[in-house]
Amino acid sequence: MSNQEIAILNVGGSKFTTWVSTLRRFPESRLARMLNGNDHEFRLVNGQFFVDRDGTLFNYILDFLRTLQLSLPTDFSDYQRLQREADFYELHSLADLLSQENLLKPRPEILEVRFLLQETQAFFRVFGSCSNTIEELAGQVTMFTEQSLRQNWNNNPFPSQKLLTPLPLERPSHHDLVFQCGTDYSAGDQLVTRYVSIKPDDRKLINGTNVLGLLADTLLREGFRLVSTRTVSTEEKVECYSFERMKRPEALFLTANQSPESTGGAQMKLTPVHKQK
């Protein structure tokens, strides 16, 4: 069969359609030999190659052939069964990868929110074990400022609406970010008001407790769960909220000095890509 042709497989009752070139990604595999009619485990029935194997797990086999990456659901646990399928198809690179469960299993990601309430101001500091998560959160959180003269504020308790100016968040390191909300006086006579907005919510909140609640809701929607609360400073009453979620590698892929189709054979290397840093 030509590499430009389309092949249809029936794997345990589940049908798959792909390019012949995809099935020949690894020339020494049984799938490549199947196309040449050299493997009697596969039967050609009504133009479809039939094999009595697990069709659900073949989804991951075919995705691996298409992308040279192994991407599994967060709740995936059938490593041994998938490795057995990889062995059956003689996809040795995939079988070797699946034998390294320490690369595949999810890892805990920790995020800690520290909250300090001082009179009319609230301060937040968020620490994360994964810098990418902190980077994403920094893109969701926006701090705005509005300034008014103390005299004008006292004389007019209902001032006209003013333009809010976005402020950059503080980033002491790649693993944390700092922001605040509330009101205070700077330079003696200027009232500084700070608001916080957290996407996708478009509200601009000034109350620290409300911002804390919105931040917690945002983290819960992202798959975190609250695991503990504690006070880390009795004098300043700094509250600490610890969140956790399980994260697996974003992808595990193969790199090669040569194309897998080359007759000389490729030197394969398995490379894990973790979202965590």
PDB file of C-alpha atoms in Angstrom:
ATOM      1  CA  MET A   1       0.000   0.000   0.000  1.00  0.00           C
ATOM      2  CA  SER A   2       1.164   3.531  -0.753  1.00  0.00           C
ATOM      3  CA  ASN A   3       1.902   5.914   2.129  1.00  0.00           C
ATOM      4  CA  GLN A   4      -0.650   8.304   0.623  1.00  0.00           C
ATOM      5  CA  GLU A   5      -3.464   5.783   0.958  1.00  0.00           C
ATOM      6  CA  ILE A   6      -5.932   5.613   3.825  1.00  0.00           C
ATOM      7  CA  ALA A   7      -6.184   2.549   6.054  1.00  0.00           C
ATOM      8  CA  ILE A   8      -9.214   1.542   8.110  1.00  0.00           C
ATOM      9  CA  LEU A   9      -8.739  -0.578  11.218  1.00  0.00           C
ATOM     10  CA  ASN A  10     -11.317  -2.412  13.294  1.00  0.00           C
ATOM     11  CA  VAL A  11      -9.791  -2.899  16.726  1.00  0.00           C
ATOM     12  CA  GLY A  12     -12.082  -4.987  18.901  1.00  0.00           C
ATOM     13  CA  GLY A  13     -15.132  -3.408  17.247  1.00  0.00           C
ATOM     14  CA  SER A  14     -13.858   0.196  17.280  1.00  0.00           C
ATOM     15  CA  LYS A  15     -13.052   1.662  13.878  1.00  0.00           C
ATOM     16  CA  PHE A  16     -10.080   3.928  13.178  1.00  0.00           C
ATOM     17  CA  THR A  17      -9.111   5.726   9.980  1.00  0.00           C
ATOM     18  CA  THR A  18      -5.590   6.995   9.373  1.00  0.00           C
ATOM     19  CA  TRP A  19      -2.881   7.402   6.761  1.00  0.00           C
ATOM     20  CA  VAL A  20      -0.823   4.367   5.826  1.00  0.00           C
ATOM     21  CA  SER A  21       2.272   6.474   6.518  1.00  0.00           C
ATOM     22  CA  THR A  22       1.162   6.841  10.154  1.00  0.00           C
ATOM     23  CA  LEU A  23       1.003   3.061  10.613  1.00  0.00           C
ATOM     24  CA  ARG A  24       4.463   2.781   9.058  1.00  0.00           C
ATOM     25  CA  ARG A  25       5.970   5.270  11.501  1.00  0.00           C
ATOM     26  CA  PHE A  26       7.928   2.391  13.039  1.00  0.00           C
ATOM     27  CA  PRO A  27       8.797  -0.052  10.223  1.00  0.00           C
ATOM     28  CA  GLU A  28       9.574  -2.934  12.581  1.00  0.00           C
ATOM     29  CA  SER A  29       6.172  -2.804  14.300  1.00  0.00           C
ATOM     30  CA  ARG A  30       3.369  -5.290  13.660  1.00  0.00           C
ATOM     31  CA  LEU A  31       1.178  -2.472  12.322  1.00  0.00           C
ATOM     32  CA  ALA A  32       3.700  -1.815   9.564  1.00  0.00           C
ATOM     33  CA  ARG A  33       3.956  -5.537   8.785  1.00  0.00           C
ATOM     34  CA  MET A  34       0.151  -5.764   8.760  1.00  0.00           C
ATOM     35  CA  LEU A  35       0.031  -3.475   5.732  1.00  0.00           C
ATOM     36  CA  ASN A  36       2.225  -5.896   3.803  1.00  0.00           C
ATOM     37  CA  GLY A  37       0.056  -8.870   4.728  1.00  0.00           C
ATOM     38  CA  ASN A  38       2.908 -10.374   6.738  1.00  0.00           C
ATOM     39  CA  ASP A  39       1.093 -10.740  10.064  1.00  0.00           C
ATOM     40  CA  HIS A  40      -1.691 -13.306  10.341  1.00  0.00           C
ATOM     41  CA  GLU A  41      -2.989 -11.820  13.618  1.00  0.00           C
ATOM     42  CA  PHE A  42      -4.617  -9.144  11.464  1.00  0.00           C
ATOM     43  CA  ARG A  43      -7.406 -10.099   9.057  1.00  0.00           C
ATOM     44  CA  LEU A  44      -8.521  -8.025   6.096  1.00  0.00           C
ATOM     45  CA  VAL A  45     -12.345  -8.069   6.238  1.00  0.00           C
ATOM     46  CA  ASN A  46     -14.420  -5.915   3.863  1.00  0.00           C
ATOM     47  CA  GLY A  47     -11.495  -3.592   3.294  1.00  0.00           C
ATOM     48  CA  GLN A  48     -10.776  -3.179   7.008  1.00  0.00           C
ATOM     49  CA  PHE A  49      -7.908  -4.602   9.011  1.00  0.00           C
ATOM     50  CA  PHE A  50      -9.420  -6.457  11.967  1.00  0.00           C
ATOM     51  CA  VAL A  51      -7.540  -7.324  15.155  1.00  0.00           C
ATOM     52  CA  ASP A  52      -9.107  -8.613  18.348  1.00  0.00           C
ATOM     53  CA  ARG A  53      -7.543  -6.138  20.811  1.00  0.00           C
ATOM     54  CA  ASP A  54      -8.679  -3.328  23.110  1.00  0.00           C
ATOM     55  CA  GLY A  55     -10.124  -0.520  20.992  1.00  0.00           C
ATOM     56  CA  THR A  56     -10.167   2.057  23.799  1.00  0.00           C
ATOM     57  CA  LEU A  57      -6.452   1.714  24.479  1.00  0.00           C
ATOM     58  CA  PHE A  58      -5.705   1.794  20.752  1.00  0.00           C
ATOM     59  CA  ASN A  59      -6.764   5.465  20.820  1.00  0.00           C
ATOM     60  CA  TYR A  60      -3.551   6.204  22.737  1.00  0.00           C
ATOM     61  CA  ILE A  61      -1.508   3.928  20.446  1.00  0.00           C
ATOM     62  CA  LEU A  62      -2.700   5.746  17.329  1.00  0.00           C
ATOM     63  CA  ASP A  63      -2.255   9.189  18.890  1.00  0.00           C
ATOM     64  CA  PHE A  64       1.322   8.246  19.756  1.00  0.00           C
ATOM     65  CA  LEU A  65       1.997   7.184  16.151  1.00  0.00           C
ATOM     66  CA  ARG A  66       0.578  10.466  14.849  1.00  0.00           C
ATOM     67  CA  THR A  67       2.429  12.811  17.179  1.00  0.00           C
ATOM     68  CA  LEU A  68       5.299  10.856  18.795  1.00  0.00           C
ATOM     69  CA  GLN A  69       3.855  12.190  22.037  1.00  0.00           C
ATOM     70  CA  LEU A  70       2.103  10.347  24.823  1.00  0.00           C
ATOM     71  CA  SER A  71      -0.697  12.405  26.376  1.00  0.00           C
ATOM     72  CA  LEU A  72      -2.889  10.649  28.925  1.00  0.00           C
ATOM     73  CA  PRO A  73      -5.952  11.840  30.883  1.00  0.00           C
ATOM     74  CA  THR A  74      -5.370  13.013  34.447  1.00  0.00           C
ATOM     75  CA  ASP A  75      -7.291  10.054  35.842  1.00  0.00           C
ATOM     76  CA  PHE A  76      -5.580   7.440  33.637  1.00  0.00           C
ATOM     77  CA  SER A  77      -4.336   4.386  35.563  1.00  0.00           C
ATOM     78  CA  ASP A  78      -4.122   1.484  33.053  1.00  0.00           C
ATOM     79  CA  TYR A  79      -0.369   1.782  32.525  1.00  0.00           C
ATOM     80  CA  GLN A  80       0.279  -1.960  32.562  1.00  0.00           C
ATOM     81  CA  ARG A  81      -2.553  -2.728  30.124  1.00  0.00           C
ATOM     82  CA  LEU A  82      -1.407   0.023  27.748  1.00  0.00           C
ATOM     83  CA  GLN A  83       2.169  -1.269  27.987  1.00  0.00           C
ATOM     84  CA  ARG A  84       0.881  -4.741  27.158  1.00  0.00           C
ATOM     85  CA  GLU A  85      -0.830  -3.345  24.051  1.00  0.00           C
ATOM     86  CA  ALA A  86       2.365  -1.534  23.046  1.00  0.00           C
ATOM     87  CA  ASP A  87       4.261  -4.819  23.414  1.00  0.00           C
ATOM     88  CA  PHE A  88       1.667  -6.608  21.285  1.00  0.00           C
ATOM     89  CA  TYR A  89       2.081  -4.100  18.433  1.00  0.00           C
ATOM     90  CA  GLU A  90       5.862  -4.264  18.982  1.00  0.00           C
ATOM     91  CA  LEU A  91       6.095  -0.533  19.545  1.00  0.00           C
ATOM     92  CA  HIS A  92       9.136  -0.898  21.746  1.00  0.00           C
ATOM     93  CA  SER A  93       9.757   2.831  22.221  1.00  0.00           C
ATOM     94  CA  LEU A  94       6.249   3.302  23.612  1.00  0.00           C
ATOM     95  CA  ALA A  95       6.525   0.172  25.773  1.00  0.00           C
ATOM     96  CA  ASP A  96       9.813   1.454  27.222  1.00  0.00           C
ATOM     97  CA  LEU A  97       8.198   4.794  27.981  1.00  0.00           C
ATOM     98  CA  LEU A  98       5.258   3.169  29.745  1.00  0.00           C
ATOM     99  CA  SER A  99       7.627   1.137  31.897  1.00  0.00           C
ATOM    100  CA  GLN A 100       8.898   4.402  33.426  1.00  0.00           C
ATOM    101  CA  GLU A 101       5.876   5.045  35.622  1.00  0.00           C
ATOM    102  CA  ASN A 102       7.739   7.660  37.649  1.00  0.00           C
ATOM    103  CA  LEU A 103       7.647   9.901  34.542  1.00  0.00           C
ATOM    104  CA  LEU A 104       3.980   9.281  33.923  1.00  0.00           C
ATOM    105  CA  LYS A 105       2.265   9.457  37.280  1.00  0.00           C
ATOM    106  CA  PRO A 106       0.722  12.757  38.387  1.00  0.00           C
ATOM    107  CA  ARG A 107       2.650  14.900  40.844  1.00  0.00           C
ATOM    108  CA  PRO A 108       1.206  17.181  43.498  1.00  0.00           C
ATOM    109  CA  GLU A 109       1.224  20.905  42.779  1.00  0.00           C
ATOM    110  CA  ILE A 110       1.099  23.180  45.820  1.00  0.00           C
ATOM    111  CA  LEU A 111      -0.228  26.744  45.890  1.00  0.00           C
ATOM    112  CA  GLU A 112      -0.337  28.925  49.009  1.00  0.00           C
ATOM    113  CA  VAL A 113      -2.293  32.143  49.475  1.00  0.00           C
ATOM    114  CA  ARG A 114      -1.263  34.496  52.309  1.00  0.00           C
ATOM    115  CA  PHE A 115      -3.835  37.104  53.281  1.00  0.00           C
ATOM    116  CA  LEU A 116      -3.315  40.093  55.584  1.00  0.00           C
ATOM    117  CA  LEU A 117      -6.147  42.471  56.519  1.00  0.00           C
ATOM    118  CA  GLN A 118      -5.057  45.835  57.955  1.00  0.00           C
ATOM    119  CA  GLU A 119      -7.818  48.360  58.636  1.00  0.00           C
ATOM    120  CA  THR A 120      -8.990  49.464  55.163  1.00  0.00           C
ATOM    121  CA  GLN A 121      -6.377  47.519  53.181  1.00  0.00           C
ATOM    122  CA  ALA A 122      -5.893  43.872  52.275  1.00  0.00           C
ATOM    123  CA  PHE A 123      -2.626  42.332  51.096  1.00  0.00           C
ATOM    124  CA  PHE A 124      -2.188  39.097  49.131  1.00  0.00           C
ATOM    125  CA  ARG A 125       0.871  37.008  48.389  1.00  0.00           C
ATOM    126  CA  VAL A 126       0.507  33.841  46.307  1.00  0.00           C
ATOM    127  CA  PHE A 127       3.270  31.213  46.225  1.00  0.00           C
ATOM    128  CA  GLY A 128       3.230  28.283  43.789  1.00  0.00           C
ATOM    129  CA  SER A 129       5.398  25.225  43.217  1.00  0.00           C
ATOM    130  CA  CYS A 130       4.707  25.541  39.474  1.00  0.00           C
ATOM    131  CA  SER A 131       5.883  28.808  37.917  1.00  0.00           C
ATOM    132  CA  ASN A 132       3.608  28.329  34.900  1.00  0.00           C
ATOM    133  CA  THR A 133       0.550  28.350  37.161  1.00  0.00           C
ATOM    134  CA  ILE A 134       1.708  31.579  38.806  1.00  0.00           C
ATOM    135  CA  GLU A 135       2.314  33.080  35.365  1.00  0.00           C
ATOM    136  CA  GLU A 136      -1.212  32.135  34.271  1.00  0.00           C
ATOM    137  CA  LEU A 137      -2.699  33.519  37.485  1.00  0.00           C
ATOM    138  CA  ALA A 138      -0.780  36.765  37.043  1.00  0.00           C
ATOM    139  CA  GLY A 139      -2.459  37.069  33.643  1.00  0.00           C
ATOM    140  CA  GLN A 140      -5.885  36.730  35.271  1.00  0.00           C
ATOM    141  CA  VAL A 141      -5.383  39.168  38.177  1.00  0.00           C
ATOM    142  CA  THR A 142      -5.468  42.902  37.480  1.00  0.00           C
ATOM    143  CA  MET A 143      -5.020  45.640  40.072  1.00  0.00           C
ATOM    144  CA  PHE A 144      -6.496  49.109  39.445  1.00  0.00           C
ATOM    145  CA  THR A 145      -5.908  52.388  41.242  1.00  0.00           C
ATOM    146  CA  GLU A 146      -7.979  55.541  41.654  1.00  0.00           C
ATOM    147  CA  GLN A 147      -6.714  58.669  43.376  1.00  0.00           C
ATOM    148  CA  SER A 148      -8.747  61.504  44.920  1.00  0.00           C
ATOM    149  CA  LEU A 149      -7.850  64.533  47.029  1.00  0.00           C
ATOM    150  CA  ARG A 150      -8.915  64.157  50.658  1.00  0.00           C
ATOM    151  CA  GLN A 151     -10.592  67.594  50.557  1.00  0.00           C
ATOM    152  CA  ASN A 152     -12.670  66.744  47.490  1.00  0.00           C
ATOM    153  CA  TRP A 153     -13.629  63.375  48.949  1.00  0.00           C
ATOM    154  CA  ASN A 154     -14.899  64.973  52.163  1.00  0.00           C
ATOM    155  CA  ASN A 155     -16.799  67.721  50.379  1.00  0.00           C
ATOM    156  CA  ASN A 156     -18.382  65.380  47.852  1.00  0.00           C
ATOM    157  CA  PRO A 157     -19.280  61.961  49.255  1.00  0.00           C
ATOM    158  CA  PHE A 158     -20.526  60.930  45.807  1.00  0.00           C
ATOM    159  CA  PRO A 159     -17.712  61.906  43.427  1.00  0.00           C
ATOM    160  CA  SER A 160     -18.157  61.403  39.714  1.00  0.00           C
ATOM    161  CA  GLN A 161     -16.876  58.181  38.200  1.00  0.00           C
ATOM    162  CA  LYS A 162     -13.170  58.292  37.456  1.00  0.00           C
ATOM    163  CA  LEU A 163     -10.928  56.358  35.157  1.00  0.00           C
ATOM    164  CA  LEU A 164      -9.208  53.443  36.852  1.00  0.00           C
ATOM    165  CA  THR A 165      -5.549  52.966  36.032  1.00  0.00           C
ATOM    166  CA  PRO A 166      -4.153  49.406  35.854  1.00  0.00           C
ATOM    167  CA  LEU A 167      -1.165  48.730  38.098  1.00  0.00           C
ATOM    168  CA  PRO A 168       1.496  46.053  37.539  1.00  0.00           C
ATOM    169  CA  LEU A 169       1.543  43.199  40.020  1.00  0.00           C
ATOM    170  CA  GLU A 170       4.646  42.657  42.089  1.00  0.00           C
ATOM    171  CA  ARG A 171       6.603  39.523  41.075  1.00  0.00           C
ATOM    172  CA  PRO A 172       9.320  38.902  43.699  1.00  0.00           C
ATOM    173  CA  SER A 173      10.180  35.671  41.852  1.00  0.00           C
ATOM    174  CA  HIS A 174       8.826  33.331  39.164  1.00  0.00           C
ATOM    175  CA  HIS A 175       7.000  31.418  41.877  1.00  0.00           C
ATOM    176  CA  ASP A 176       5.002  34.162  43.590  1.00  0.00           C
ATOM    177  CA  LEU A 177       3.011  37.318  43.012  1.00  0.00           C
ATOM    178  CA  VAL A 178       1.838  40.151  45.287  1.00  0.00           C
ATOM    179  CA  PHE A 179      -1.166  42.480  45.058  1.00  0.00           C
ATOM    180  CA  GLN A 180      -3.468  44.477  47.323  1.00  0.00           C
ATOM    181  CA  CYS A 181      -6.836  46.204  47.493  1.00  0.00           C
ATOM    182  CA  GLY A 182      -8.552  48.764  49.702  1.00  0.00           C
ATOM    183  CA  THR A 183      -7.949  52.421  50.547  1.00  0.00           C
ATOM    184  CA  ASP A 184      -5.202  54.447  52.209  1.00  0.00           C
ATOM    185  CA  TYR A 185      -3.842  57.979  52.240  1.00  0.00           C
ATOM    186  CA  SER A 186      -0.494  58.697  50.625  1.00  0.00           C
ATOM    187  CA  ALA A 187       1.451  61.965  50.902  1.00  0.00           C
ATOM    188  CA  GLY A 188      -0.953  63.045  53.606  1.00  0.00           C
ATOM    189  CA  ASP A 189      -3.895  64.317  51.595  1.00  0.00           C
ATOM    190  CA  GLN A 190      -4.432  61.926  48.706  1.00  0.00           C
ATOM    191  CA  LEU A 191      -6.819  59.012  49.005  1.00  0.00           C
ATOM    192  CA  VAL A 192      -5.577  56.006  47.036  1.00  0.00           C
ATOM    193  CA  THR A 193      -8.171  53.365  46.217  1.00  0.00           C
ATOM    194  CA  ARG A 194      -7.116  49.993  44.801  1.00  0.00           C
ATOM    195  CA  TYR A 195      -9.407  47.465  43.174  1.00  0.00           C
ATOM    196  CA  VAL A 196      -8.726  43.895  42.089  1.00  0.00           C
ATOM    197  CA  SER A 197     -10.296  42.009  39.197  1.00  0.00           C
ATOM    198  CA  ILE A 198      -9.793  38.284  38.506  1.00  0.00           C
ATOM    199  CA  LYS A 199     -10.711  36.961  35.050  1.00  0.00           C
ATOM    200  CA  PRO A 200     -13.106  35.731  33.804  1.00  0.00           C
ATOM    201  CA  ASP A 201     -15.066  37.704  36.434  1.00  0.00           C
ATOM    202  CA  ASP A 202     -15.199  41.356  35.308  1.00  0.00           C
ATOM    203  CA  ARG A 203     -16.019  42.869  38.708  1.00  0.00           C
ATOM    204  CA  LYS A 204     -13.541  45.267  40.298  1.00  0.00           C
ATOM    205  CA  LEU A 205     -13.519  44.520  44.018  1.00  0.00           C
ATOM    206  CA  ILE A 206     -12.240  46.721  46.807  1.00  0.00           C
ATOM    207  CA  ASN A 207     -13.116  44.518  49.789  1.00  0.00           C
ATOM    208  CA  GLY A 208     -10.317  42.119  50.737  1.00  0.00           C
ATOM    209  CA  THR A 209     -12.607  39.343  51.933  1.00  0.00           C
ATOM    210  CA  ASN A 210     -14.511  39.444  48.647  1.00  0.00           C
ATOM    211  CA  VAL A 211     -11.265  39.261  46.673  1.00  0.00           C
ATOM    212  CA  LEU A 212     -10.127  36.295  48.793  1.00  0.00           C
ATOM    213  CA  GLY A 213     -13.386  34.481  48.079  1.00  0.00           C
ATOM    214  CA  LEU A 214     -13.137  35.145  44.343  1.00  0.00           C
ATOM    215  CA  LEU A 215      -9.516  33.985  44.292  1.00  0.00           C
ATOM    216  CA  ALA A 216     -10.444  30.756  46.104  1.00  0.00           C
ATOM    217  CA  ASP A 217     -13.326  30.120  43.672  1.00  0.00           C
ATOM    218  CA  THR A 218     -10.953  30.650  40.744  1.00  0.00           C
ATOM    219  CA  LEU A 219      -8.460  28.124  42.110  1.00  0.00           C
ATOM    220  CA  LEU A 220     -11.185  25.553  42.793  1.00  0.00           C
ATOM    221  CA  ARG A 221     -12.386  25.874  39.200  1.00  0.00           C
ATOM    222  CA  GLU A 222      -8.824  25.205  38.052  1.00  0.00           C
ATOM    223  CA  GLY A 223      -8.813  21.850  39.831  1.00  0.00           C
ATOM    224  CA  PHE A 224      -7.225  22.835  43.139  1.00  0.00           C
ATOM    225  CA  ARG A 225      -8.652  21.756  46.491  1.00  0.00           C
ATOM    226  CA  LEU A 226      -8.224  23.508  49.804  1.00  0.00           C
ATOM    227  CA  VAL A 227      -6.120  21.280  52.077  1.00  0.00           C
ATOM    228  CA  SER A 228      -5.387  23.499  55.091  1.00  0.00           C
ATOM    229  CA  THR A 229      -5.809  26.928  56.673  1.00  0.00           C
ATOM    230  CA  ARG A 230      -3.640  28.412  59.396  1.00  0.00           C
ATOM    231  CA  THR A 231      -2.375  31.656  60.903  1.00  0.00           C
ATOM    232  CA  VAL A 232       1.331  32.137  60.228  1.00  0.00           C
ATOM    233  CA  SER A 233       1.811  35.392  62.160  1.00  0.00           C
ATOM    234  CA  THR A 234      -0.142  35.931  65.359  1.00  0.00           C
ATOM    235  CA  GLU A 235       0.802  39.600  65.676  1.00  0.00           C
ATOM    236  CA  GLU A 236      -0.168  40.613  62.139  1.00  0.00           C
ATOM    237  CA  LYS A 237      -2.818  37.881  61.772  1.00  0.00           C
ATOM    238  CA  VAL A 238      -1.570  36.663  58.411  1.00  0.00           C
ATOM    239  CA  GLU A 239      -3.900  33.927  57.235  1.00  0.00           C
ATOM    240  CA  CYS A 240      -2.485  31.154  55.065  1.00  0.00           C
ATOM    241  CA  TYR A 241      -4.603  28.993  52.728  1.00  0.00           C
ATOM    242  CA  SER A 242      -2.939  25.962  51.142  1.00  0.00           C
ATOM    243  CA  PHE A 243      -4.279  24.435  47.917  1.00  0.00           C
ATOM    244  CA  GLU A 244      -3.235  21.298  46.073  1.00  0.00           C
ATOM    245  CA  ARG A 245      -3.953  19.569  42.770  1.00  0.00           C
ATOM    246  CA  MET A 246      -2.426  16.642  40.923  1.00  0.00           C
ATOM    247  CA  LYS A 247      -0.555  17.421  37.713  1.00  0.00           C
ATOM    248  CA  ARG A 248       0.829  14.956  35.202  1.00  0.00           C
ATOM    249  CA  PRO A 249       3.463  15.794  32.566  1.00  0.00           C
ATOM    250  CA  GLU A 250       2.029  17.860  29.743  1.00  0.00           C
ATOM    251  CA  ALA A 251       3.498  15.435  27.204  1.00  0.00           C
ATOM    252  CA  LEU A 252       6.126  12.743  26.777  1.00  0.00           C
ATOM    253  CA  PHE A 253       7.623  12.703  23.332  1.00  0.00           C
ATOM    254  CA  LEU A 254      10.312  11.033  21.282  1.00  0.00           C
ATOM    255  CA  THR A 255      13.178  12.822  19.634  1.00  0.00           C
ATOM    256  CA  ALA A 256      15.293  11.106  17.039  1.00  0.00           C
ATOM    257  CA  ASN A 257      18.540  11.711  15.210  1.00  0.00           C
ATOM    258  CA  GLN A 258      16.926  10.124  12.179  1.00  0.00           C
ATOM    259  CA  SER A 259      13.364   9.724  10.988  1.00  0.00           C
ATOM    260  CA  PRO A 260      11.701   6.591  12.438  1.00  0.00           C
ATOM    261  CA  GLU A 261      11.015   5.465   8.856  1.00  0.00           C
ATOM    262  CA  SER A 262      14.666   5.483   7.896  1.00  0.00           C
ATOM    263  CA  THR A 263      16.129   2.079   7.146  1.00  0.00           C
ATOM    264  CA  GLY A 264      19.237   2.795   9.155  1.00  0.00           C
ATOM    265  CA  GLY A 265      17.219   2.939  12.348  1.00  0.00           C
ATOM    266  CA  ALA A 266      16.656   5.951  14.556  1.00  0.00           C
ATOM    267  CA  GLN A 267      18.260   6.611  17.915  1.00  0.00           C
ATOM    268  CA  MET A 268      15.250   7.412  20.062  1.00  0.00           C
ATOM    269  CA  LYS A 269      15.274   9.427  23.263  1.00  0.00           C
ATOM    270  CA  LEU A 270      12.269   9.785  25.568  1.00  0.00           C
ATOM    271  CA  THR A 271      11.815  13.320  26.822  1.00  0.00           C
ATOM    272  CA  PRO A 272       9.253  14.300  29.481  1.00  0.00           C
ATOM    273  CA  VAL A 273       7.778  17.799  29.327  1.00  0.00           C
ATOM    274  CA  HIS A 274       6.352  18.931  32.666  1.00  0.00           C
ATOM    275  CA  LYS A 275       4.201  21.981  33.174  1.00  0.00           C
ATOM    276  CA  GLN A 276       5.757  22.276  36.595  1.00  0.00           C
ATOM    277  CA  LYS A 277       9.087  24.048  37.041  1.00  0.00           C
TER     278      LYS A 277
END
